[in-house]
Structures are given as structure tokens and as C-alpha cells.
Amino acid sequence: MTVRKNQSALTTDEKRRFVTALMELKRNGRYDEFVTTHNAFIVSDTDDGERTGHRSPSFLPWHRRFLLEFERALQSVDASVALPYWDWTVDRSPRASLWAPDFLGGTGRDRDGRVSDGPFAAAGGNWQINVRVDGRTFLRRSLGAGGRQLPTAAEVESVLSMPTYDMAPWNSASDGFRNHLEGWRGVNLHNRVHVWVGGHMATGASPNDPVFWLHHAYIDKLWAEWQRRHPGSGYLPVAGTPNVIDLNETMRPWHDTSPADLLDHTAHYTFDA
């Protein structure tokens, strides 16, 4: 059984294996396929039309399936690798260990956001950006620029306490747990972290930055925690809802998995805590 660990608890060897597997997926082209898929859904998911990966109830199951696919790709390179998660309520600084040169590398330089240290720096020649939002081919970040702050544990707690998964109009204007976690309403959790990292993470091509996977592994963990706390409050909507994914409706691009199929993460992996 795959165990997803807090990135701060990874051993030196576990970090090395994770980075090595990322590099191999990048080298063989599979990594960029995931970036392309995510970017396509960012573009197509709109409040007033069909929406699957974002701005919609299926934000959480869609990304759970997306992460599972990516984790399996990593494990095809190294069976020992699992997706780590980044608890940004604890590791809140650009000086946190995940930004060290032996793991993800740090922030970008002021003039253009270019990451200059770590395995994903352009100078290493192993991480060219191919799925682009502009002409630049290097990974960009601007950690905490403009005085931005990551969400706090108290803010996370306020969202976990919400008893209803989602509600009409089932988009970025909705109330309920999903939209407050996604970040279009209230204290803004998921979206705020993307903006705090900046650079590619603040675009539809956000998986270009490997921290995307650690961030979403933590979002997934928060969904699991919400489910544990609210066992009587399931996925909504159940049926007959235009433009969004109902409980038993399959999701693009896979067309073989519904939210109902992904409600129990323990069929696939567990968390270390």
C-alpha cells in the first residue's frame, strides 16, 4: 500500500528517488502530458458552462484521479516512490526545507522569476518548460512575493468545519466546503497557495512546477479529513445537474471513473498521519 508522507519527514534517499523519478518522466515526455491535460481543463472549465476539474464539485475527485495517474507514472519508474504532501500551514516560509537545493530548489530571481538552484533550475538542463504560457522555457517562482501569506491552521479548521460538501450554483460562487477549500470563497485555501508560489504555479500550466503535486496531495488529504469528520455529508450533487459531474457520472478525460468511485482513498493509498 502506498503511504503518502509529509515532505518534511522524507529521508534524503526518498527525496532523491522522488526527484529522479520526476526527471525520468520529464525526459520520456510523460510529464508534459500531465501539464497539457491540466492546462486544457483550466481553459475549458467555466462558471457558466461545462466544468469538471475546477470551479465545480468534481474539483476534488478529479484531482484525486489526476494525482493517482501521476503517482502510478512515478511508480512505473521507481516502485518505492509515493507523492509527498506539503502542509503549508506549518512549512510557511521560502526558507522551509522543501525549497532547499537538494529537493525542489528555491524562489526565482527578481527580474524574471527564473529558478536558479535545485534540480529544476534551467542551468541544470533537465527541466525545460515545453507547455508554455509565454515564450520562456525556464521554471519560474516568486515565493511569498508582495507580502503574501500562506493559509493558517485556523483558516483550514474553519473550512473543515463546514458540514455541506457543495451547493448550487455549483461553481465559483457556491458556498460549502468544496468551494472554500478550492479558494473562490472565504479564506481562500488552494488558490492562495498557487498564487503564493507564483510563477508557473499561478497559471493553468501549474504542474510545470513539481510543487504542484505536493500541494494537491495536501488538498487531497484535507478532503479525506473532512470526510472523516462529516461521515453523513457526502458528495453533492447526486443526480440531474447540468454542466457539472454528479455522484455517479464519469469524468473526462478518463470516462471510466465517477466521484463515487473515488470517495475512499484508502483503496489506493494512506497518509502517514
PDB file of N, CA and C in Angstrom, residues 10-75:
ATOM      1  N   LEU A  10      10.543  13.226   4.817  1.00  0.00           N
ATOM      2  CA  LEU A  10      11.226  12.389   3.847  1.00  0.00           C
ATOM      3  C   LEU A  10      12.704  12.266   4.186  1.00  0.00           C
ATOM      4  N   THR A  11      13.237  11.086   3.986  1.00  0.00           N
ATOM      5  CA  THR A  11      14.675  10.892   4.138  1.00  0.00           C
ATOM      6  C   THR A  11      15.398  11.456   2.907  1.00  0.00           C
ATOM      7  N   THR A  12      16.691  11.601   3.028  1.00  0.00           N
ATOM      8  CA  THR A  12      17.490  12.057   1.893  1.00  0.00           C
ATOM      9  C   THR A  12      17.318  11.133   0.696  1.00  0.00           C
ATOM     10  N   ASP A  13      17.272   9.836   0.946  1.00  0.00           N
ATOM     11  CA  ASP A  13      17.096   8.874  -0.142  1.00  0.00           C
ATOM     12  C   ASP A  13      15.719   8.982  -0.767  1.00  0.00           C
ATOM     13  N   GLU A  14      14.676   9.201   0.036  1.00  0.00           N
ATOM     14  CA  GLU A  14      13.322   9.341  -0.501  1.00  0.00           C
ATOM     15  C   GLU A  14      13.208  10.595  -1.373  1.00  0.00           C
ATOM     16  N   LYS A  15      13.831  11.675  -0.946  1.00  0.00           N
ATOM     17  CA  LYS A  15      13.834  12.886  -1.775  1.00  0.00           C
ATOM     18  C   LYS A  15      14.537  12.619  -3.108  1.00  0.00           C
ATOM     19  N   ARG A  16      15.690  11.968  -3.017  1.00  0.00           N
ATOM     20  CA  ARG A  16      16.460  11.691  -4.230  1.00  0.00           C
ATOM     21  C   ARG A  16      15.664  10.819  -5.195  1.00  0.00           C
ATOM     22  N   ARG A  17      15.012   9.790  -4.687  1.00  0.00           N
ATOM     23  CA  ARG A  17      14.235   8.903  -5.544  1.00  0.00           C
ATOM     24  C   ARG A  17      13.049   9.628  -6.180  1.00  0.00           C
ATOM     25  N   PHE A  18      12.391  10.481  -5.426  1.00  0.00           N
ATOM     26  CA  PHE A  18      11.263  11.250  -5.957  1.00  0.00           C
ATOM     27  C   PHE A  18      11.733  12.155  -7.089  1.00  0.00           C
ATOM     28  N   VAL A  19      12.795  12.890  -6.861  1.00  0.00           N
ATOM     29  CA  VAL A  19      13.318  13.803  -7.884  1.00  0.00           C
ATOM     30  C   VAL A  19      13.779  13.018  -9.110  1.00  0.00           C
ATOM     31  N   THR A  20      14.441  11.897  -8.900  1.00  0.00           N
ATOM     32  CA  THR A  20      14.924  11.092 -10.023  1.00  0.00           C
ATOM     33  C   THR A  20      13.768  10.584 -10.879  1.00  0.00           C
ATOM     34  N   ALA A  21      12.672  10.164 -10.226  1.00  0.00           N
ATOM     35  CA  ALA A  21      11.500   9.695 -10.969  1.00  0.00           C
ATOM     36  C   ALA A  21      10.859  10.837 -11.742  1.00  0.00           C
ATOM     37  N   LEU A  22      10.775  12.024 -11.139  1.00  0.00           N
ATOM     38  CA  LEU A  22      10.267  13.189 -11.858  1.00  0.00           C
ATOM     39  C   LEU A  22      11.098  13.450 -13.114  1.00  0.00           C
ATOM     40  N   MET A  23      12.402  13.402 -12.963  1.00  0.00           N
ATOM     41  CA  MET A  23      13.304  13.675 -14.079  1.00  0.00           C
ATOM     42  C   MET A  23      13.114  12.677 -15.220  1.00  0.00           C
ATOM     43  N   GLU A  24      12.893  11.411 -14.865  1.00  0.00           N
ATOM     44  CA  GLU A  24      12.689  10.413 -15.903  1.00  0.00           C
ATOM     45  C   GLU A  24      11.376  10.644 -16.645  1.00  0.00           C
ATOM     46  N   LEU A  25      10.309  11.000 -15.926  1.00  0.00           N
ATOM     47  CA  LEU A  25       9.042  11.300 -16.600  1.00  0.00           C
ATOM     48  C   LEU A  25       9.177  12.521 -17.493  1.00  0.00           C
ATOM     49  N   LYS A  26       9.965  13.477 -17.061  1.00  0.00           N
ATOM     50  CA  LYS A  26      10.218  14.649 -17.900  1.00  0.00           C
ATOM     51  C   LYS A  26      10.992  14.245 -19.151  1.00  0.00           C
ATOM     52  N   ARG A  27      12.013  13.415 -18.968  1.00  0.00           N
ATOM     53  CA  ARG A  27      12.859  13.004 -20.088  1.00  0.00           C
ATOM     54  C   ARG A  27      12.078  12.228 -21.139  1.00  0.00           C
ATOM     55  N   ASN A  28      11.163  11.334 -20.683  1.00  0.00           N
ATOM     56  CA  ASN A  28      10.457  10.492 -21.650  1.00  0.00           C
ATOM     57  C   ASN A  28       9.170  11.114 -22.180  1.00  0.00           C
ATOM     58  N   GLY A  29       8.852  12.326 -21.738  1.00  0.00           N
ATOM     59  CA  GLY A  29       7.709  13.049 -22.285  1.00  0.00           C
ATOM     60  C   GLY A  29       6.399  12.881 -21.544  1.00  0.00           C
ATOM     61  N   ARG A  30       6.332  11.939 -20.609  1.00  0.00           N
ATOM     62  CA  ARG A  30       5.065  11.706 -19.909  1.00  0.00           C
ATOM     63  C   ARG A  30       4.699  12.875 -19.005  1.00  0.00           C
ATOM     64  N   TYR A  31       5.711  13.509 -18.421  1.00  0.00           N
ATOM     65  CA  TYR A  31       5.421  14.612 -17.506  1.00  0.00           C
ATOM     66  C   TYR A  31       4.632  15.711 -18.217  1.00  0.00           C
ATOM     67  N   ASP A  32       5.083  16.094 -19.392  1.00  0.00           N
ATOM     68  CA  ASP A  32       4.426  17.187 -20.095  1.00  0.00           C
ATOM     69  C   ASP A  32       3.002  16.842 -20.520  1.00  0.00           C
ATOM     70  N   GLU A  33       2.693  15.569 -20.642  1.00  0.00           N
ATOM     71  CA  GLU A  33       1.316  15.169 -20.936  1.00  0.00           C
ATOM     72  C   GLU A  33       0.384  15.555 -19.792  1.00  0.00           C
ATOM     73  N   PHE A  34       0.858  15.419 -18.564  1.00  0.00           N
ATOM     74  CA  PHE A  34       0.051  15.823 -17.406  1.00  0.00           C
ATOM     75  C   PHE A  34      -0.132  17.335 -17.374  1.00  0.00           C
ATOM     76  N   VAL A  35       0.918  18.078 -17.691  1.00  0.00           N
ATOM     77  CA  VAL A  35       0.808  19.542 -17.727  1.00  0.00           C
ATOM     78  C   VAL A  35      -0.211  19.954 -18.781  1.00  0.00           C
ATOM     79  N   THR A  36      -0.160  19.329 -19.941  1.00  0.00           N
ATOM     80  CA  THR A  36      -1.084  19.644 -21.029  1.00  0.00           C
ATOM     81  C   THR A  36      -2.528  19.380 -20.614  1.00  0.00           C
ATOM     82  N   THR A  37      -2.761  18.245 -19.965  1.00  0.00           N
ATOM     83  CA  THR A  37      -4.123  17.909 -19.524  1.00  0.00           C
ATOM     84  C   THR A  37      -4.648  18.944 -18.546  1.00  0.00           C
ATOM     85  N   HIS A  38      -3.863  19.285 -17.552  1.00  0.00           N
ATOM     86  CA  HIS A  38      -4.316  20.252 -16.556  1.00  0.00           C
ATOM     87  C   HIS A  38      -4.598  21.602 -17.189  1.00  0.00           C
ATOM     88  N   ASN A  39      -3.719  22.049 -18.040  1.00  0.00           N
ATOM     89  CA  ASN A  39      -3.901  23.351 -18.679  1.00  0.00           C
ATOM     90  C   ASN A  39      -5.169  23.376 -19.523  1.00  0.00           C
ATOM     91  N   ALA A  40      -5.459  22.283 -20.214  1.00  0.00           N
ATOM     92  CA  ALA A  40      -6.659  22.215 -21.048  1.00  0.00           C
ATOM     93  C   ALA A  40      -7.926  22.347 -20.216  1.00  0.00           C
ATOM     94  N   PHE A  41      -7.942  21.743 -19.027  1.00  0.00           N
ATOM     95  CA  PHE A  41      -9.137  21.823 -18.193  1.00  0.00           C
ATOM     96  C   PHE A  41      -9.256  23.187 -17.516  1.00  0.00           C
ATOM     97  N   ILE A  42      -8.146  23.821 -17.192  1.00  0.00           N
ATOM     98  CA  ILE A  42      -8.214  25.190 -16.672  1.00  0.00           C
ATOM     99  C   ILE A  42      -8.891  26.095 -17.689  1.00  0.00           C
ATOM    100  N   VAL A  43      -8.541  25.920 -18.954  1.00  0.00           N
ATOM    101  CA  VAL A  43      -9.103  26.759 -20.014  1.00  0.00           C
ATOM    102  C   VAL A  43     -10.582  26.456 -20.233  1.00  0.00           C
ATOM    103  N   SER A  44     -10.954  25.181 -20.195  1.00  0.00           N
ATOM    104  CA  SER A  44     -12.326  24.804 -20.561  1.00  0.00           C
ATOM    105  C   SER A  44     -13.319  24.892 -19.409  1.00  0.00           C
ATOM    106  N   ASP A  45     -12.846  24.854 -18.163  1.00  0.00           N
ATOM    107  CA  ASP A  45     -13.759  24.895 -17.009  1.00  0.00           C
ATOM    108  C   ASP A  45     -14.215  26.328 -16.757  1.00  0.00           C
ATOM    109  N   THR A  46     -15.499  26.581 -16.963  1.00  0.00           N
ATOM    110  CA  THR A  46     -16.041  27.929 -16.773  1.00  0.00           C
ATOM    111  C   THR A  46     -17.265  27.887 -15.873  1.00  0.00           C
ATOM    112  N   ASP A  47     -17.546  28.986 -15.218  1.00  0.00           N
ATOM    113  CA  ASP A  47     -18.680  29.042 -14.295  1.00  0.00           C
ATOM    114  C   ASP A  47     -20.017  28.809 -14.978  1.00  0.00           C
ATOM    115  N   ASP A  48     -20.136  29.205 -16.223  1.00  0.00           N
ATOM    116  CA  ASP A  48     -21.434  29.169 -16.901  1.00  0.00           C
ATOM    117  C   ASP A  48     -21.558  28.048 -17.911  1.00  0.00           C
ATOM    118  N   GLY A  49     -20.549  27.188 -18.004  1.00  0.00           N
ATOM    119  CA  GLY A  49     -20.606  26.077 -18.946  1.00  0.00           C
ATOM    120  C   GLY A  49     -20.159  24.797 -18.285  1.00  0.00           C
ATOM    121  N   GLU A  50     -19.791  23.829 -19.089  1.00  0.00           N
ATOM    122  CA  GLU A  50     -19.340  22.544 -18.569  1.00  0.00           C
ATOM    123  C   GLU A  50     -18.056  22.737 -17.768  1.00  0.00           C
ATOM    124  N   ARG A  51     -17.990  22.137 -16.603  1.00  0.00           N
ATOM    125  CA  ARG A  51     -16.828  22.273 -15.734  1.00  0.00           C
ATOM    126  C   ARG A  51     -16.610  20.963 -14.985  1.00  0.00           C
ATOM    127  N   THR A  52     -15.346  20.569 -14.937  1.00  0.00           N
ATOM    128  CA  THR A  52     -15.011  19.255 -14.389  1.00  0.00           C
ATOM    129  C   THR A  52     -13.884  19.323 -13.378  1.00  0.00           C
ATOM    130  N   GLY A  53     -12.755  19.911 -13.768  1.00  0.00           N
ATOM    131  CA  GLY A  53     -11.587  19.903 -12.910  1.00  0.00           C
ATOM    132  C   GLY A  53     -11.506  21.050 -11.937  1.00  0.00           C
ATOM    133  N   HIS A  54     -12.240  22.124 -12.223  1.00  0.00           N
ATOM    134  CA  HIS A  54     -12.131  23.344 -11.425  1.00  0.00           C
ATOM    135  C   HIS A  54     -13.486  24.043 -11.382  1.00  0.00           C
ATOM    136  N   ARG A  55     -13.656  24.889 -10.354  1.00  0.00           N
ATOM    137  CA  ARG A  55     -14.887  25.677 -10.217  1.00  0.00           C
ATOM    138  C   ARG A  55     -16.136  24.793 -10.151  1.00  0.00           C
ATOM    139  N   SER A  56     -15.993  23.605  -9.613  1.00  0.00           N
ATOM    140  CA  SER A  56     -17.102  22.659  -9.674  1.00  0.00           C
ATOM    141  C   SER A  56     -16.970  21.605  -8.576  1.00  0.00           C
ATOM    142  N   PRO A  57     -18.053  20.892  -8.271  1.00  0.00           N
ATOM    143  CA  PRO A  57     -17.997  19.871  -7.220  1.00  0.00           C
ATOM    144  C   PRO A  57     -16.929  18.815  -7.464  1.00  0.00           C
ATOM    145  N   SER A  58     -16.652  18.510  -8.730  1.00  0.00           N
ATOM    146  CA  SER A  58     -15.701  17.435  -9.032  1.00  0.00           C
ATOM    147  C   SER A  58     -14.246  17.884  -8.961  1.00  0.00           C
ATOM    148  N   PHE A  59     -14.004  19.126  -8.527  1.00  0.00           N
ATOM    149  CA  PHE A  59     -12.634  19.587  -8.316  1.00  0.00           C
ATOM    150  C   PHE A  59     -11.817  18.585  -7.498  1.00  0.00           C
ATOM    151  N   LEU A  60     -12.387  18.079  -6.421  1.00  0.00           N
ATOM    152  CA  LEU A  60     -11.639  17.176  -5.534  1.00  0.00           C
ATOM    153  C   LEU A  60     -11.499  15.765  -6.111  1.00  0.00           C
ATOM    154  N   PRO A  61     -12.563  15.098  -6.561  1.00  0.00           N
ATOM    155  CA  PRO A  61     -12.345  13.773  -7.158  1.00  0.00           C
ATOM    156  C   PRO A  61     -11.546  13.819  -8.461  1.00  0.00           C
ATOM    157  N   TRP A  62     -11.701  14.889  -9.243  1.00  0.00           N
ATOM    158  CA  TRP A  62     -10.929  14.989 -10.485  1.00  0.00           C
ATOM    159  C   TRP A  62      -9.440  15.041 -10.177  1.00  0.00           C
ATOM    160  N   HIS A  63      -9.058  15.875  -9.222  1.00  0.00           N
ATOM    161  CA  HIS A  63      -7.642  15.960  -8.878  1.00  0.00           C
ATOM    162  C   HIS A  63      -7.165  14.699  -8.153  1.00  0.00           C
ATOM    163  N   ARG A  64      -8.028  14.021  -7.424  1.00  0.00           N
ATOM    164  CA  ARG A  64      -7.626  12.747  -6.814  1.00  0.00           C
ATOM    165  C   ARG A  64      -7.251  11.744  -7.895  1.00  0.00           C
ATOM    166  N   ARG A  65      -8.068  11.658  -8.948  1.00  0.00           N
ATOM    167  CA  ARG A  65      -7.752  10.755 -10.056  1.00  0.00           C
ATOM    168  C   ARG A  65      -6.488  11.222 -10.790  1.00  0.00           C
ATOM    169  N   PHE A  66      -6.360  12.507 -11.004  1.00  0.00           N
ATOM    170  CA  PHE A  66      -5.195  13.075 -11.680  1.00  0.00           C
ATOM    171  C   PHE A  66      -3.913  12.732 -10.921  1.00  0.00           C
ATOM    172  N   LEU A  67      -3.934  12.886  -9.601  1.00  0.00           N
ATOM    173  CA  LEU A  67      -2.765  12.553  -8.783  1.00  0.00           C
ATOM    174  C   LEU A  67      -2.485  11.055  -8.786  1.00  0.00           C
ATOM    175  N   LEU A  68      -3.527  10.243  -8.766  1.00  0.00           N
ATOM    176  CA  LEU A  68      -3.326   8.795  -8.826  1.00  0.00           C
ATOM    177  C   LEU A  68      -2.624   8.396 -10.121  1.00  0.00           C
ATOM    178  N   GLU A  69      -3.059   8.979 -11.231  1.00  0.00           N
ATOM    179  CA  GLU A  69      -2.428   8.681 -12.508  1.00  0.00           C
ATOM    180  C   GLU A  69      -0.956   9.073 -12.474  1.00  0.00           C
ATOM    181  N   PHE A  70      -0.669  10.234 -11.898  1.00  0.00           N
ATOM    182  CA  PHE A  70       0.714  10.701 -11.863  1.00  0.00           C
ATOM    183  C   PHE A  70       1.555   9.839 -10.922  1.00  0.00           C
ATOM    184  N   GLU A  71       0.988   9.487  -9.787  1.00  0.00           N
ATOM    185  CA  GLU A  71       1.718   8.644  -8.839  1.00  0.00           C
ATOM    186  C   GLU A  71       2.046   7.293  -9.462  1.00  0.00           C
ATOM    187  N   ARG A  72       1.118   6.743 -10.217  1.00  0.00           N
ATOM    188  CA  ARG A  72       1.376   5.468 -10.895  1.00  0.00           C
ATOM    189  C   ARG A  72       2.478   5.618 -11.937  1.00  0.00           C
ATOM    190  N   ALA A  73       2.505   6.780 -12.595  1.00  0.00           N
ATOM    191  CA  ALA A  73       3.577   7.031 -13.565  1.00  0.00           C
ATOM    192  C   ALA A  73       4.928   7.086 -12.857  1.00  0.00           C
ATOM    193  N   LEU A  74       4.991   7.759 -11.719  1.00  0.00           N
ATOM    194  CA  LEU A  74       6.227   7.779 -10.936  1.00  0.00           C
ATOM    195  C   LEU A  74       6.632   6.370 -10.531  1.00  0.00           C
ATOM    196  N   GLN A  75       5.663   5.574 -10.109  1.00  0.00           N
ATOM    197  CA  GLN A  75       5.964   4.221  -9.637  1.00  0.00           C
ATOM    198  C   GLN A  75       6.352   3.277 -10.762  1.00  0.00           C
TER     199      GLN A  75
END
